[in-house]
Structures are given as C-alpha cells and as structure tokens.
CSV table of C-alpha atoms in Angstrom, one decimal:
chain,number,residue,atom,x,y,z
A,1,MET,CA,-49.8,-70.8,188.5
A,2,ASP,CA,-49.4,-69.1,191.9
A,3,ILE,CA,-50.2,-65.7,190.4
A,4,LEU,CA,-53.4,-67.1,188.8
A,5,GLU,CA,-54.5,-68.8,192.0
A,6,THR,CA,-53.9,-65.6,193.9
A,7,ALA,CA,-55.9,-63.6,191.5
A,8,ALA,CA,-58.8,-66.1,191.6
A,9,TYR,CA,-58.7,-66.0,195.4
A,10,ASP,CA,-58.7,-62.2,195.3
A,11,ARG,CA,-61.8,-62.2,193.1
A,12,ARG,CA,-63.6,-64.6,195.4
A,13,GLN,CA,-62.7,-62.5,198.5
A,14,ARG,CA,-64.1,-59.4,196.8
A,15,ARG,CA,-67.2,-61.2,195.7
A,16,ASN,CA,-67.9,-62.6,199.1
A,17,MET,CA,-67.3,-59.2,200.8
A,18,SER,CA,-69.7,-57.5,198.3
A,19,CYS,CA,-72.4,-60.1,199.1
A,20,ALA,CA,-71.8,-59.6,202.8
A,21,LEU,CA,-72.1,-55.8,202.4
A,22,LEU,CA,-75.3,-56.1,200.4
A,23,PHE,CA,-76.8,-58.4,203.1
A,24,SER,CA,-75.8,-55.9,205.8
A,25,LEU,CA,-77.7,-53.2,203.9
A,26,LEU,CA,-81.0,-55.1,203.7
A,27,PRO,CA,-82.3,-53.4,206.9
A,28,PHE,CA,-81.7,-50.0,205.3
A,29,PHE,CA,-83.6,-51.0,202.1
A,30,LEU,CA,-86.5,-52.4,204.1
A,31,SER,CA,-86.8,-49.3,206.3
A,32,THR,CA,-86.7,-47.0,203.3
A,33,ALA,CA,-89.5,-49.0,201.7
A,34,VAL,CA,-91.5,-48.7,204.9
A,35,TYR,CA,-90.9,-44.9,205.0
A,36,PHE,CA,-92.3,-44.4,201.5
A,37,TYR,CA,-95.1,-46.8,202.1
A,38,LEU,CA,-96.3,-45.0,205.3
A,39,TRP,CA,-95.6,-41.4,204.2
A,40,THR,CA,-98.5,-39.3,202.8
A,41,PRO,CA,-98.6,-35.5,202.0
A,42,ASP,CA,-100.8,-34.8,205.0
A,43,SER,CA,-98.7,-36.9,207.5
A,44,PRO,CA,-98.7,-35.0,210.8
A,45,ALA,CA,-95.5,-34.3,212.6
A,46,SER,CA,-95.0,-36.8,215.4
A,47,ILE,CA,-92.3,-38.8,217.1
A,48,MET,CA,-93.4,-41.8,215.1
A,49,SER,CA,-92.9,-40.1,211.8
A,50,ALA,CA,-89.6,-38.7,212.9
A,51,GLY,CA,-88.5,-42.2,213.9
A,52,VAL,CA,-89.6,-43.8,210.6
A,53,LYS,CA,-87.8,-41.1,208.6
A,54,SER,CA,-84.6,-41.3,210.5
A,55,ALA,CA,-84.5,-45.1,210.7
A,56,PRO,CA,-82.8,-45.7,207.3
A,57,THR,CA,-80.0,-43.3,208.1
A,58,LEU,CA,-79.5,-44.9,211.6
A,59,LEU,CA,-79.4,-48.4,210.1
A,60,LEU,CA,-76.8,-47.2,207.6
A,61,ALA,CA,-74.7,-45.9,210.4
A,62,ALA,CA,-75.0,-49.3,212.2
A,63,ALA,CA,-73.9,-51.1,208.9
A,64,VAL,CA,-70.9,-48.8,208.4
A,65,LEU,CA,-69.9,-49.2,212.1
A,66,SER,CA,-70.1,-53.0,211.8
A,67,TRP,CA,-67.7,-52.9,208.9
A,68,ASN,CA,-65.3,-50.1,209.8
A,69,GLY,CA,-65.4,-50.2,213.6
A,70,GLY,CA,-65.2,-47.3,216.0
A,71,GLN,CA,-62.7,-45.3,213.9
A,72,SER,CA,-65.7,-44.3,211.7
A,73,VAL,CA,-67.6,-42.6,214.6
A,74,LEU,CA,-65.7,-39.4,213.9
A,75,GLY,CA,-66.3,-39.9,210.2
A,76,VAL,CA,-69.1,-41.3,208.1
A,77,VAL,CA,-70.9,-42.9,211.0
A,78,GLY,CA,-70.9,-39.6,212.9
A,79,GLY,CA,-72.1,-37.8,209.8
A,80,LEU,CA,-75.0,-40.3,209.5
A,81,LEU,CA,-75.9,-39.9,213.1
A,82,PHE,CA,-76.1,-36.1,212.8
A,83,SER,CA,-78.0,-36.6,209.6
A,84,ALA,CA,-80.5,-38.7,211.5
A,85,VAL,CA,-80.9,-35.8,214.0
A,86,GLY,CA,-81.4,-33.5,211.0
A,87,ASP,CA,-84.1,-35.9,209.7
A,88,CYS,CA,-86.0,-35.7,213.0
A,89,CYS,CA,-85.7,-31.9,213.2
A,90,LEU,CA,-87.1,-31.3,209.7
A,91,VAL,CA,-90.3,-33.2,210.5
A,92,TRP,CA,-91.2,-30.0,212.5
A,93,PRO,CA,-90.9,-26.9,210.3
A,94,GLU,CA,-90.1,-24.7,213.4
A,95,LEU,CA,-86.9,-26.8,213.9
A,96,PHE,CA,-85.7,-26.2,210.3
A,97,LEU,CA,-82.6,-24.3,211.5
A,98,HIS,CA,-81.7,-26.9,214.0
A,99,GLY,CA,-82.0,-29.5,211.3
A,100,MET,CA,-79.8,-27.5,209.0
A,101,GLY,CA,-77.2,-27.2,211.7
A,102,ALA,CA,-77.2,-30.9,212.2
A,103,PHE,CA,-76.7,-31.5,208.5
A,104,ALA,CA,-73.9,-28.9,208.5
A,105,VAL,CA,-72.0,-30.9,211.1
A,106,ALA,CA,-72.6,-34.0,209.0
A,107,HIS,CA,-71.1,-32.4,206.0
A,108,LEU,CA,-68.1,-31.3,208.0
A,109,LEU,CA,-67.5,-34.9,209.3
A,110,TYR,CA,-67.8,-36.2,205.7
A,111,SER,CA,-65.3,-33.7,204.6
A,112,LEU,CA,-62.8,-34.7,207.3
A,113,THR,CA,-63.3,-38.3,206.3
A,114,PHE,CA,-62.6,-37.6,202.6
A,115,LEU,CA,-59.3,-36.1,203.6
A,116,SER,CA,-58.2,-39.2,205.5
A,117,SER,CA,-55.3,-41.3,204.1
A,118,ARG,CA,-57.6,-44.3,203.0
A,119,TYR,CA,-59.1,-42.1,200.3
A,120,VAL,CA,-56.5,-41.7,197.5
A,121,ALA,CA,-55.8,-38.1,196.5
A,122,TYR,CA,-55.5,-37.1,192.9
A,123,SER,CA,-52.2,-37.2,191.0
A,124,SER,CA,-50.3,-34.1,190.2
A,125,SER,CA,-51.0,-34.7,186.4
A,126,SER,CA,-54.7,-34.2,187.0
A,127,SER,CA,-54.5,-31.5,189.7
A,128,SER,CA,-55.5,-28.7,187.2
A,129,TRP,CA,-58.6,-30.4,186.2
A,130,ILE,CA,-59.6,-31.2,189.8
A,131,ARG,CA,-59.1,-27.5,190.8
A,132,PHE,CA,-61.2,-26.5,187.8
A,133,LEU,CA,-64.0,-28.8,189.0
A,134,TYR,CA,-63.6,-27.3,192.6
A,135,LEU,CA,-64.1,-23.9,191.1
A,136,ILE,CA,-67.1,-24.9,189.1
A,137,LEU,CA,-68.7,-26.5,192.2
A,138,PHE,CA,-68.2,-23.4,194.4
A,139,MET,CA,-69.4,-21.1,191.6
A,140,VAL,CA,-72.6,-23.2,191.4
A,141,GLY,CA,-73.0,-23.0,195.1
A,142,GLY,CA,-72.5,-19.2,195.0
A,143,GLY,CA,-75.0,-19.0,192.1
A,144,VAL,CA,-77.6,-20.9,194.1
A,145,TYR,CA,-77.2,-18.6,197.1
A,146,ILE,CA,-77.5,-15.5,194.9
A,147,TYR,CA,-80.6,-17.0,193.2
A,148,ILE,CA,-82.4,-17.8,196.5
A,149,TYR,CA,-81.2,-14.7,198.3
A,150,PRO,CA,-84.4,-12.6,197.6
A,151,PHE,CA,-86.6,-15.4,198.9
A,152,LEU,CA,-84.5,-15.8,202.1
A,153,GLN,CA,-85.0,-12.1,202.7
A,154,LYS,CA,-88.7,-12.6,202.8
A,155,ALA,CA,-88.5,-15.3,205.5
A,156,PRO,CA,-89.6,-14.2,209.1
A,157,ASN,CA,-86.2,-15.1,210.5
A,158,SER,CA,-84.2,-13.8,207.6
A,159,ASP,CA,-81.6,-12.2,209.9
A,160,ILE,CA,-80.5,-15.7,211.0
A,161,LEU,CA,-81.4,-17.6,207.8
A,162,LEU,CA,-79.3,-15.5,205.4
A,163,PRO,CA,-75.9,-16.2,207.1
A,164,ALA,CA,-76.9,-19.7,208.1
A,165,VAL,CA,-77.7,-20.8,204.5
A,166,GLY,CA,-74.6,-19.1,203.2
A,167,VAL,CA,-72.4,-21.2,205.7
A,168,TYR,CA,-74.4,-24.3,204.8
A,169,ILE,CA,-73.8,-23.9,201.1
A,170,VAL,CA,-70.1,-23.5,201.7
A,171,LEU,CA,-69.9,-26.7,203.8
A,172,ILE,CA,-71.8,-28.8,201.3
A,173,SER,CA,-69.8,-27.4,198.5
A,174,LEU,CA,-66.6,-28.3,200.4
A,175,MET,CA,-67.9,-31.8,201.0
A,176,GLY,CA,-68.6,-32.2,197.3
A,177,ALA,CA,-65.2,-30.8,196.3
A,178,LEU,CA,-63.4,-33.2,198.7
A,179,ALA,CA,-65.5,-36.1,197.3
A,180,ILE,CA,-64.1,-35.3,193.9
A,181,ARG,CA,-60.6,-35.6,195.5
A,182,THR,CA,-61.3,-39.1,196.7
A,183,ARG,CA,-61.7,-40.5,193.1
A,184,HIS,CA,-64.3,-42.9,194.5
A,185,ALA,CA,-67.3,-43.1,192.1
A,186,ALA,CA,-69.8,-44.0,194.9
A,187,THR,CA,-68.5,-41.2,197.1
A,188,LEU,CA,-68.7,-38.6,194.4
A,189,LEU,CA,-72.1,-39.6,193.2
A,190,GLY,CA,-73.3,-39.6,196.8
A,191,SER,CA,-72.2,-36.1,197.4
A,192,LEU,CA,-73.7,-34.8,194.1
A,193,SER,CA,-77.0,-36.6,195.0
A,194,PHE,CA,-76.9,-34.9,198.4
A,195,MET,CA,-76.6,-31.5,196.7
A,196,VAL,CA,-79.5,-32.3,194.4
A,197,SER,CA,-81.7,-33.3,197.3
A,198,ASP,CA,-80.8,-30.1,199.3
A,199,LEU,CA,-81.4,-27.9,196.3
A,200,SER,CA,-84.8,-29.5,195.7
A,201,LEU,CA,-85.7,-29.0,199.4
A,202,ALA,CA,-84.5,-25.3,199.4
A,203,LEU,CA,-86.5,-24.5,196.3
A,204,GLN,CA,-89.6,-25.8,198.0
A,205,VAL,CA,-89.1,-24.6,201.6
A,206,PHE,CA,-88.2,-21.0,200.6
A,207,LYS,CA,-91.0,-20.9,198.0
A,208,VAL,CA,-88.6,-20.2,195.1
A,209,THR,CA,-90.7,-22.2,192.8
A,210,ASP,CA,-94.4,-23.3,192.7
A,211,PRO,CA,-95.2,-26.6,194.5
A,212,ILE,CA,-93.4,-29.4,192.6
A,213,LYS,CA,-95.3,-32.5,191.8
A,214,HIS,CA,-93.8,-35.4,193.8
A,215,GLY,CA,-91.4,-32.8,195.3
A,216,HIS,CA,-91.1,-34.6,198.6
A,217,ALA,CA,-90.3,-37.9,196.8
A,218,ILE,CA,-87.6,-36.3,194.8
A,219,VAL,CA,-86.0,-34.9,197.9
A,220,MET,CA,-86.1,-38.1,199.9
A,221,VAL,CA,-85.1,-40.5,197.1
A,222,THR,CA,-82.0,-38.4,196.3
A,223,TYR,CA,-81.3,-38.0,200.0
A,224,TYR,CA,-81.4,-41.7,200.9
A,225,LEU,CA,-79.5,-42.5,197.7
A,226,ALA,CA,-76.8,-40.0,198.7
A,227,GLN,CA,-76.4,-41.4,202.2
A,228,LEU,CA,-76.3,-45.0,200.8
A,229,LEU,CA,-73.5,-44.1,198.3
A,230,ILE,CA,-71.5,-42.2,200.8
A,231,ALA,CA,-71.7,-45.1,203.2
A,232,VAL,CA,-70.8,-47.7,200.6
A,233,GLY,CA,-67.9,-45.6,199.4
A,234,ASP,CA,-66.5,-45.4,202.9
A,235,VAL,CA,-66.8,-49.2,203.5
A,236,LYS,CA,-65.1,-49.8,200.1
A,237,ALA,CA,-62.3,-47.4,200.9
A,238,VAL,CA,-61.5,-49.2,204.2
A,239,GLU,CA,-61.9,-52.5,202.5
A,240,LYS,CA,-59.5,-51.5,199.8
A,241,GLU,CA,-57.0,-50.2,202.3
A,242,ASP,CA,-57.1,-53.4,204.4
A,243,PHE,CA,-56.9,-55.5,201.2
A,244,ALA,CA,-53.8,-53.6,200.2
A,245,LYS,CA,-52.2,-54.1,203.6
A,246,TRP,CA,-53.0,-57.8,203.4
A,247,LYS,CA,-51.4,-58.1,199.9
A,248,ARG,CA,-48.2,-56.3,201.2
A,249,SER,CA,-48.0,-58.7,204.1
C-alpha cells in the first residue's frame, strides 16, 4: 500500500510540476505570437524590431532561471542570453558576424551544460552507436561547409567569413553531438531544430539557393522551437536530478 501511495504521489508531483512549467512558459508563447503578428518582409531594422525578436528568448531565459536558479547562468540561461544578443545583431545585416559570434558562445555554453552531471551519459553498451552518430553529425557539418564554401568566397568579407563559419559549424555540431549524449528527447530535438534553422538561414544569407517562400518563417519557427526544447530539457534534467535526490532521502 505504501508503495502504491508513493507512486501516486510521485505522479501527482510530476503532473503539478508540468502544469507549473507550462504556466511559466506562457509569456514565451505570447511574445512569439506577437513577433510573428508584427513581422513583415519589409520590416525595417530598428531597436523596436530587435526587442520584439529577442523578447521570446529573454523570457525563456527568465523561465529557466526561475526554475533552476543562478547555477544555470553559466549554462542554458547564459546560452539564451547570448542568443538574444545574436537575435538583435541579426536584425542589422552589417552585424551578421557579431550575431554569429554571440550564437557561437551560446552553443559553447549549451555544450558545457550537456556535459554536466545532471545529464545522464550513455551506457557502455550503446557507446559504439553514439560514436557513430557523432561521426555522422560532424560529417554532415563538414559537408554543409564544403557545399557553401564557394558562396562564402564570393562574400565581400570572405577572408573573415570563411574561418568564422567553419568554427561556427564545429561548435554547433559539437552541441548537437553532446545533446545526443544526454539521452533527453527534448534536448536532442532542440539541438537538431537549431541546426535546421541555421542551415535554412545560411542558404538564404549566402545566396546558395533562390529566395525560399516563407524562408524567414521557417528559420524563426525552427529557431524558437529549438530554444524552447533546449530550455524545457534543462528544466526537466534539473527536476529529475532533484526528484532523485528527494527519493534517496
């Protein structure tokens, strides 16, 4: 009977925490809806548009901070804050490199977070498959770089852009590989969605393809989805760790 009561209590606690998490994410969903409502293809670059674009990411950072506390500042919260800086920079095309640098720092912070103890590493029995997935991921990243290389060479600032894009691809591939290591579905899907968003953006910015219909919407939907999943994955990882400690006590 005690075991059944404990299991029922555990389920109620998890359900209550999930409802509370969803409630804390409502500002993010509302701000995302506002962004897509206000954005138009001919929207001029301005402080207002930068603020509206970065608001969902900042609100996600606030939600994660409220759940995980100050320890997350050097982790997912820090990554979200640098992503918000990148969001603002990309509003102005001349600040593209600055934005890419901010997102590179975000990927580095995400990667360090995924290495933390609260994310369970893979077992030895599955290590060969995980390494194989790592290899595939980095090969895809290398293939993307080779594919867009001729277009990067045509850019006015190609001397800076060529190595910068190469380093960025390594960092986002590393982030994706470490997301696989966590075995958290939300974290993994978030990292993959981030890669899809960045690939879509690169194809358009570097004029690799003809203008894509609804191209901006594809970039931003996958981007906001990526940040949401990474944030939720981090909250769930801390929640699971705290819950395990509570169970042991």
